[in-house]
Amino acid sequence: MAFIPLFFLAFLLQFCSSLSLFHHHPLDPLTPTELNQIKLIVDKSSIGSLPNLTYHFVDLEEPEKIDVLSWLSSKKTNKNAQFRRAKVVVRAGGETRELVVDLASGSIESNRVYTGHGYPPFTFNEFVKASRLPFQYPKFMKSIVNRGLNMSEVSCVPLTVGWYGEKVTKRTLRITCYYRGGSVNVYARPIEGISLFIDVDSMRITNYIDRFRVPVPKAEGTDFRSNKKIDPVTCNNATEKGFEIEGNNVKWGNWKFHVGFNARAGTVISTASIFDARMKKYRQVLYRGHVSETFVPYMDPESEWYFRTFMDIGEFGFGRSASTLQPLIDCPANAEYMDGYVAGADGQAMKMEKVICIFQRDAGDIAWRHAEINNPGTVIRSGQPEKTLVVRMIATVGNYDYVLDWEFKQFGTIKIGV
Ligand SMILES: *[C@@H]1O[C@H](CO)[C@@H](O)[C@H](O)[C@H]1NC(C)=O
Ligand SMILES: *[C@@H]1O[C@H](CO)[C@@H](O)[C@H](O)[C@H]1NC(C)=O
Ligand SMILES: *[C@@H]1O[C@H](CO)[C@@H](O)[C@H](O)[C@H]1NC(C)=O
């Protein structure tokens, strides 16, 4: 190892701790450094020499609840290296593998080929590559021309195909296409009747259907864009933040909790506790909470629609689909933002900017109030306006924007809204 002057090392340590290389909580999400380290460990192992290695999911391998709670109660502030393990799902050599990678030792602790039902989520690279295939496909180009449409104004979207109990041996996507032609609202103008089936491993079109023709809905009136001038409603005190944030730990009023982020669930709230003034200690309210799945079955029996039974979290991922939040539109002026990190198809860390915002809100409600008229000679009116703390993210999956709010209330309840 090269000689490093001491003062530089001291600076480096300080710099790194501010980049949260020191984890403040065992459930802290994987940092970009850790994600890249995981990629290195896997790439250098025997798995790295298998053909077509792609990363489909990388997340913290969750430590045992008992260990997390004992770490928290021991008030240790040291680096919790013993908890830094990752769960990694890759495809390599035509197989799915589930790995557990230990970051402290830099080794793969467990490596097993998955042979059960289903496949890991497609990578975004696979979606993008698949969406381009129709544009080189003569039969499709002919169908577009026959409909009197302009090929340069077509957008194609690969969809997952659902599962109906059959034995599935191939990773498949089904492509549907839309006509922009004068509109930016792509999903408003489907080109019905056309389906392309993609075998994702070979990235080839395996079947093409042009079953019927119906007119494309008109472009007029489909523009959804808002006026450029933002006129935010200010029912919040724009200068009052009202909470403290250190790493991923948030403290607000009598609450303290941890905000994580991963590719699948997006926001993960952990170890939420509220201070009980009577007992003079924190009471645990929620150990770990996140959305598990979002199921979107269209229930239309037509052959072009029946298969649309999306699992928007398992197949696409709220985290991977998290939208960069727009200050003053998605979150008020007093909001603070958090970035997220996920692994790309090559395993490299990818930054997702401003995916979570946290802000205190004047609820417009009364926290409590009372008027007492039975004291001689005096009327007492008292009370307090309600404030809440919101942790928000927005996942944009296809044509849907899921606004996901975790709202903490002063009285110990958490309200979840989608
Ligand atoms: C690797 O990818 C190429 C290109 O997509 C494909 O033709 C080949 O079959 C893949 N090999 C394996 C073992 O999956
Ligand atoms: C097709 O669309 C492209 C891109 O919008 C445009 O430049 C071109 O003129 C159009 N072609 C016809 C024949 O309308
Ligand atoms: C807004 O918050 C700041 C800081 O807490 C405070 O000084 C100010 O009085 C508040 N303004 C209003 C209108 O409540």
Coordinates of C-alpha atoms in Angstrom, one line a residue, residues 11-340:
F11 CA -9.0 14.5 5.9
L12 CA -10.0 11.4 4.0
L13 CA -11.7 9.9 7.0
Q14 CA -13.6 13.1 7.7
F15 CA -14.6 13.3 4.1
C16 CA -15.7 9.7 4.0
S17 CA -17.7 9.9 7.1
S18 CA -19.6 12.8 5.7
L19 CA -20.3 10.6 2.7
S20 CA -21.8 8.1 5.2
L21 CA -19.1 5.5 4.6
F22 CA -19.7 5.0 8.3
H23 CA -23.1 3.5 8.5
H24 CA -25.4 5.1 11.1
H25 CA -27.9 2.3 10.9
P26 CA -27.7 -1.4 10.1
L27 CA -30.5 -1.0 7.5
D28 CA -28.9 1.8 5.6
P29 CA -29.2 1.2 1.9
L30 CA -26.2 0.1 -0.1
T31 CA -24.0 3.1 -1.0
P32 CA -22.6 3.6 -4.5
T33 CA -19.2 2.5 -3.3
E34 CA -20.7 -0.7 -1.9
L35 CA -22.7 -1.4 -5.1
N36 CA -19.5 -1.0 -7.2
Q37 CA -17.6 -3.2 -4.7
I38 CA -20.3 -5.9 -5.1
K39 CA -19.9 -5.8 -8.8
L40 CA -16.2 -6.2 -8.5
I41 CA -16.5 -9.2 -6.1
V42 CA -19.0 -10.9 -8.5
D43 CA -17.2 -10.0 -11.7
K44 CA -13.9 -11.4 -10.3
S45 CA -15.5 -14.7 -9.1
S46 CA -16.2 -17.7 -11.3
I47 CA -19.6 -16.2 -12.1
G48 CA -17.8 -13.3 -13.8
S49 CA -16.5 -15.7 -16.5
L50 CA -20.0 -17.1 -17.4
P51 CA -21.5 -15.7 -20.6
N52 CA -24.0 -12.8 -20.6
L53 CA -23.7 -11.8 -16.9
T54 CA -26.4 -9.3 -16.0
Y55 CA -27.5 -7.8 -12.7
H56 CA -31.2 -7.9 -12.1
F57 CA -31.4 -7.0 -8.4
V58 CA -28.9 -5.8 -5.8
D59 CA -30.0 -4.9 -2.3
L60 CA -28.9 -5.0 1.3
E61 CA -29.2 -8.5 2.7
E62 CA -31.4 -7.6 5.6
P63 CA -29.8 -8.4 9.0
E64 CA -31.9 -10.2 11.6
K65 CA -34.4 -8.1 13.5
I66 CA -32.9 -9.1 16.8
D67 CA -29.4 -7.9 15.8
V68 CA -30.7 -4.6 14.4
L69 CA -32.6 -3.9 17.7
S70 CA -29.7 -4.9 19.9
W71 CA -27.4 -2.7 17.8
L72 CA -29.8 0.2 18.1
S73 CA -30.2 -0.2 21.9
S74 CA -26.5 -0.5 22.5
K75 CA -26.1 3.1 21.1
K76 CA -23.0 2.1 19.2
T77 CA -21.8 4.7 16.8
N78 CA -19.1 2.6 15.3
K79 CA -19.1 1.3 11.8
N80 CA -21.5 -1.7 11.7
A81 CA -19.5 -3.6 9.2
Q82 CA -20.8 -7.0 10.3
F83 CA -24.2 -6.1 8.8
R84 CA -23.0 -5.2 5.4
R85 CA -24.1 -8.1 3.2
A86 CA -25.9 -7.9 -0.1
K87 CA -28.5 -10.0 -1.8
V88 CA -27.7 -10.2 -5.5
V89 CA -29.8 -11.7 -8.3
V90 CA -27.9 -12.2 -11.6
R91 CA -28.5 -14.0 -14.9
A92 CA -25.4 -15.7 -16.3
G93 CA -25.0 -18.5 -18.8
G94 CA -28.8 -18.7 -19.2
E95 CA -29.4 -19.3 -15.5
T96 CA -30.7 -17.3 -12.6
R97 CA -28.5 -17.1 -9.6
E98 CA -29.1 -15.8 -6.1
L99 CA -26.0 -14.7 -4.3
V100 CA -25.2 -13.4 -0.9
V101 CA -22.1 -11.2 -0.9
D102 CA -20.3 -10.3 2.3
L103 CA -18.8 -6.8 1.9
A104 CA -16.4 -7.0 4.9
S105 CA -14.6 -10.1 3.6
G106 CA -15.2 -9.3 0.0
S107 CA -16.4 -12.8 -0.7
I108 CA -19.5 -14.6 -2.0
E109 CA -21.1 -16.4 1.0
S110 CA -23.8 -18.2 -0.9
N111 CA -24.3 -18.9 -4.6
R112 CA -27.3 -20.9 -5.7
V113 CA -28.9 -21.5 -9.1
Y114 CA -32.6 -20.7 -8.9
T115 CA -34.8 -23.3 -10.6
G116 CA -38.2 -22.4 -9.4
H117 CA -41.1 -20.6 -11.2
G118 CA -40.5 -17.2 -12.7
Y119 CA -37.6 -15.0 -13.6
P120 CA -36.0 -11.9 -12.0
P121 CA -37.2 -8.5 -13.2
F122 CA -36.0 -7.6 -16.7
T123 CA -33.2 -5.1 -16.7
F124 CA -34.0 -1.6 -18.1
N125 CA -31.4 -2.4 -20.8
E126 CA -33.5 -5.3 -21.9
F127 CA -36.7 -3.2 -22.0
V128 CA -34.9 -0.5 -24.1
K129 CA -33.3 -3.1 -26.5
A130 CA -36.7 -4.8 -26.9
S131 CA -38.5 -1.6 -27.6
R132 CA -36.2 -0.9 -30.6
L133 CA -36.7 -4.2 -32.3
P134 CA -40.0 -3.4 -34.2
F135 CA -38.2 -0.5 -36.0
Q136 CA -36.1 -3.0 -38.0
Y137 CA -38.9 -5.5 -38.6
P138 CA -40.3 -5.3 -42.1
K139 CA -43.7 -6.9 -41.3
F140 CA -44.3 -4.3 -38.6
M141 CA -43.1 -1.4 -40.8
K142 CA -45.6 -2.6 -43.5
S143 CA -48.4 -2.7 -40.9
I144 CA -47.7 0.9 -39.9
V145 CA -47.6 2.1 -43.6
N146 CA -50.8 0.2 -44.3
R147 CA -52.5 2.1 -41.5
G148 CA -51.4 5.4 -43.2
L149 CA -49.1 6.2 -40.2
N150 CA -45.6 7.7 -40.1
M151 CA -43.0 5.3 -38.7
S152 CA -41.0 8.2 -37.2
E153 CA -43.9 9.0 -35.0
V154 CA -44.3 5.5 -33.4
S155 CA -43.2 4.6 -29.9
C156 CA -43.1 0.9 -28.8
V157 CA -43.4 -0.3 -25.2
P158 CA -42.5 -3.8 -24.1
L159 CA -44.9 -5.3 -21.6
T160 CA -44.6 -8.3 -19.2
V161 CA -46.9 -11.1 -20.1
G162 CA -48.3 -12.5 -16.9
W163 CA -48.5 -16.1 -15.9
Y164 CA -51.4 -18.5 -16.4
G165 CA -50.1 -21.7 -14.9
E166 CA -48.2 -22.9 -18.0
K167 CA -44.6 -24.1 -17.9
V168 CA -42.5 -21.1 -18.9
T169 CA -39.1 -21.8 -20.4
K170 CA -38.3 -18.4 -21.9
R171 CA -38.2 -14.9 -20.7
T172 CA -40.7 -13.2 -22.9
L173 CA -41.9 -9.6 -23.5
R174 CA -44.9 -8.6 -25.6
I175 CA -44.6 -5.2 -27.4
T176 CA -47.4 -2.8 -28.1
C177 CA -47.0 0.4 -30.0
Y178 CA -48.4 3.9 -29.9
Y179 CA -48.7 6.8 -32.2
R180 CA -47.3 10.1 -31.1
G181 CA -48.1 12.0 -34.3
G182 CA -48.8 15.5 -32.9
S183 CA -49.2 14.4 -29.2
V184 CA -46.8 13.9 -26.4
N185 CA -49.3 11.8 -24.5
V186 CA -48.0 8.5 -25.9
Y187 CA -50.4 6.1 -24.1
A188 CA -53.4 8.1 -25.3
R189 CA -52.9 6.8 -28.8
P190 CA -52.5 3.0 -29.0
I191 CA -52.1 1.3 -32.3
E192 CA -54.4 -1.6 -31.5
G193 CA -54.3 -5.0 -33.1
I194 CA -50.5 -5.4 -33.4
S195 CA -48.4 -7.6 -31.1
L196 CA -44.7 -8.5 -31.2
F197 CA -43.4 -11.3 -29.0
I198 CA -39.7 -11.1 -27.9
D199 CA -37.5 -13.8 -26.7
V200 CA -35.4 -11.7 -24.3
D201 CA -32.3 -14.0 -24.0
S202 CA -31.7 -14.0 -27.8
M203 CA -33.3 -10.5 -28.1
R204 CA -35.3 -11.6 -31.2
I205 CA -38.8 -11.3 -32.4
T206 CA -40.4 -14.8 -32.2
N207 CA -43.9 -14.0 -33.3
Y208 CA -45.8 -11.2 -35.0
I209 CA -49.5 -10.6 -35.1
D210 CA -51.5 -7.9 -36.9
R211 CA -55.0 -9.0 -36.1
F212 CA -57.3 -6.0 -36.8
R213 CA -57.3 -2.3 -37.5
V214 CA -59.2 0.4 -35.7
P215 CA -58.6 4.1 -35.9
V216 CA -55.9 5.6 -33.6
P217 CA -57.6 8.1 -31.2
K218 CA -57.2 11.7 -32.3
A219 CA -54.3 13.8 -31.0
E220 CA -56.4 16.9 -30.1
G221 CA -56.9 17.4 -26.4
T222 CA -54.4 14.8 -25.3
D223 CA -51.7 17.2 -24.2
F224 CA -51.3 16.9 -20.4
R225 CA -48.5 19.5 -19.9
S226 CA -49.2 22.1 -17.2
N227 CA -48.6 25.8 -17.6
K228 CA -45.0 26.7 -17.3
K229 CA -45.8 29.2 -14.6
I230 CA -45.8 27.5 -11.2
D231 CA -48.2 28.8 -8.7
P232 CA -47.6 26.7 -5.7
V233 CA -50.2 26.6 -3.0
T234 CA -48.4 27.7 0.2
C235 CA -50.1 26.3 3.2
N236 CA -46.7 25.5 4.6
N237 CA -44.2 27.7 6.4
A238 CA -41.5 27.7 3.7
T239 CA -38.7 28.5 6.2
E240 CA -39.5 26.0 8.8
K241 CA -38.1 22.5 8.1
G242 CA -39.2 21.1 11.5
F243 CA -37.1 17.9 11.4
E244 CA -33.5 16.7 11.6
I245 CA -31.9 14.3 9.3
E246 CA -28.6 12.5 9.7
G247 CA -27.6 10.0 7.1
N248 CA -30.9 8.1 6.7
N249 CA -32.1 8.8 10.3
V250 CA -34.9 11.3 10.7
K251 CA -36.1 12.9 13.9
W252 CA -39.2 14.9 14.0
G253 CA -41.2 15.9 17.1
N254 CA -41.4 12.8 19.2
W255 CA -40.8 10.5 16.3
K256 CA -37.6 8.9 15.1
F257 CA -37.3 6.6 12.1
H258 CA -35.0 5.4 9.3
V259 CA -35.7 6.1 5.6
G260 CA -34.2 3.6 3.1
F261 CA -34.5 3.1 -0.6
N262 CA -34.1 0.1 -2.8
A263 CA -34.8 -0.9 -6.5
R264 CA -37.8 -2.9 -5.7
A265 CA -39.9 -1.2 -3.0
G266 CA -38.6 2.3 -3.3
T267 CA -39.1 3.9 0.1
V268 CA -38.5 1.6 3.1
I269 CA -39.4 3.0 6.6
S270 CA -37.7 1.2 9.4
T271 CA -37.4 1.2 13.2
A272 CA -40.0 4.0 13.7
S273 CA -40.4 4.8 17.3
I274 CA -42.2 7.5 19.2
F275 CA -41.2 9.0 22.5
D276 CA -43.5 8.2 25.3
A277 CA -43.3 11.2 27.7
R278 CA -45.0 9.2 30.5
M279 CA -42.7 6.2 30.3
K280 CA -39.8 8.5 29.4
K281 CA -38.7 6.1 26.7
Y282 CA -39.1 5.4 23.0
R283 CA -41.8 2.9 22.0
Q284 CA -41.5 0.9 18.8
V285 CA -44.3 1.5 16.4
L286 CA -43.1 -0.1 13.2
Y287 CA -40.1 -2.3 12.6
R288 CA -40.0 -2.2 8.8
G289 CA -42.6 -1.1 6.3
H290 CA -42.7 -0.8 2.5
V291 CA -45.1 -1.6 -0.3
S292 CA -44.9 -5.3 -1.2
E293 CA -46.7 -5.4 -4.5
T294 CA -49.0 -3.5 -6.8
F295 CA -51.2 -5.7 -9.0
V296 CA -52.8 -4.3 -12.0
P297 CA -55.0 -6.8 -13.9
Y298 CA -56.9 -5.3 -16.8
M299 CA -59.5 -8.1 -16.9
D300 CA -60.2 -7.6 -20.6
P301 CA -60.5 -11.0 -22.4
E302 CA -59.4 -9.7 -25.8
S303 CA -56.1 -11.4 -26.9
E304 CA -54.3 -8.0 -27.0
W305 CA -55.3 -7.2 -23.4
Y306 CA -55.9 -10.3 -21.3
F307 CA -52.2 -10.8 -20.4
R308 CA -51.9 -7.3 -18.9
T309 CA -51.7 -8.4 -15.3
F310 CA -48.8 -6.2 -14.2
M311 CA -46.9 -6.6 -10.9
D312 CA -45.7 -3.1 -10.9
I313 CA -43.3 -3.6 -8.0
G314 CA -42.0 -7.2 -8.7
E315 CA -41.7 -6.7 -12.5
F316 CA -40.7 -3.1 -12.8
G317 CA -39.8 -1.9 -9.3
F318 CA -41.0 1.2 -7.6
G319 CA -37.4 2.1 -6.8
R320 CA -36.1 1.6 -10.3
S321 CA -39.0 3.6 -11.6
A322 CA -38.8 6.4 -9.1
S323 CA -39.3 9.8 -10.7
T324 CA -37.0 12.8 -9.9
L325 CA -39.2 15.0 -7.8
Q326 CA -40.0 18.5 -9.0
P327 CA -39.5 21.1 -6.3
L328 CA -42.6 23.2 -5.6
I329 CA -44.8 20.8 -7.6
D330 CA -44.2 17.4 -6.1
C331 CA -42.9 18.7 -2.8
P332 CA -43.3 22.1 -1.0
A333 CA -40.6 24.7 -0.5
N334 CA -39.6 23.4 3.0
A335 CA -38.9 19.9 1.7
E336 CA -35.5 18.2 1.9
Y337 CA -34.6 15.7 -0.8
M338 CA -32.8 12.3 -0.8
D339 CA -31.1 10.6 -3.7
G340 CA -31.3 6.9 -4.3

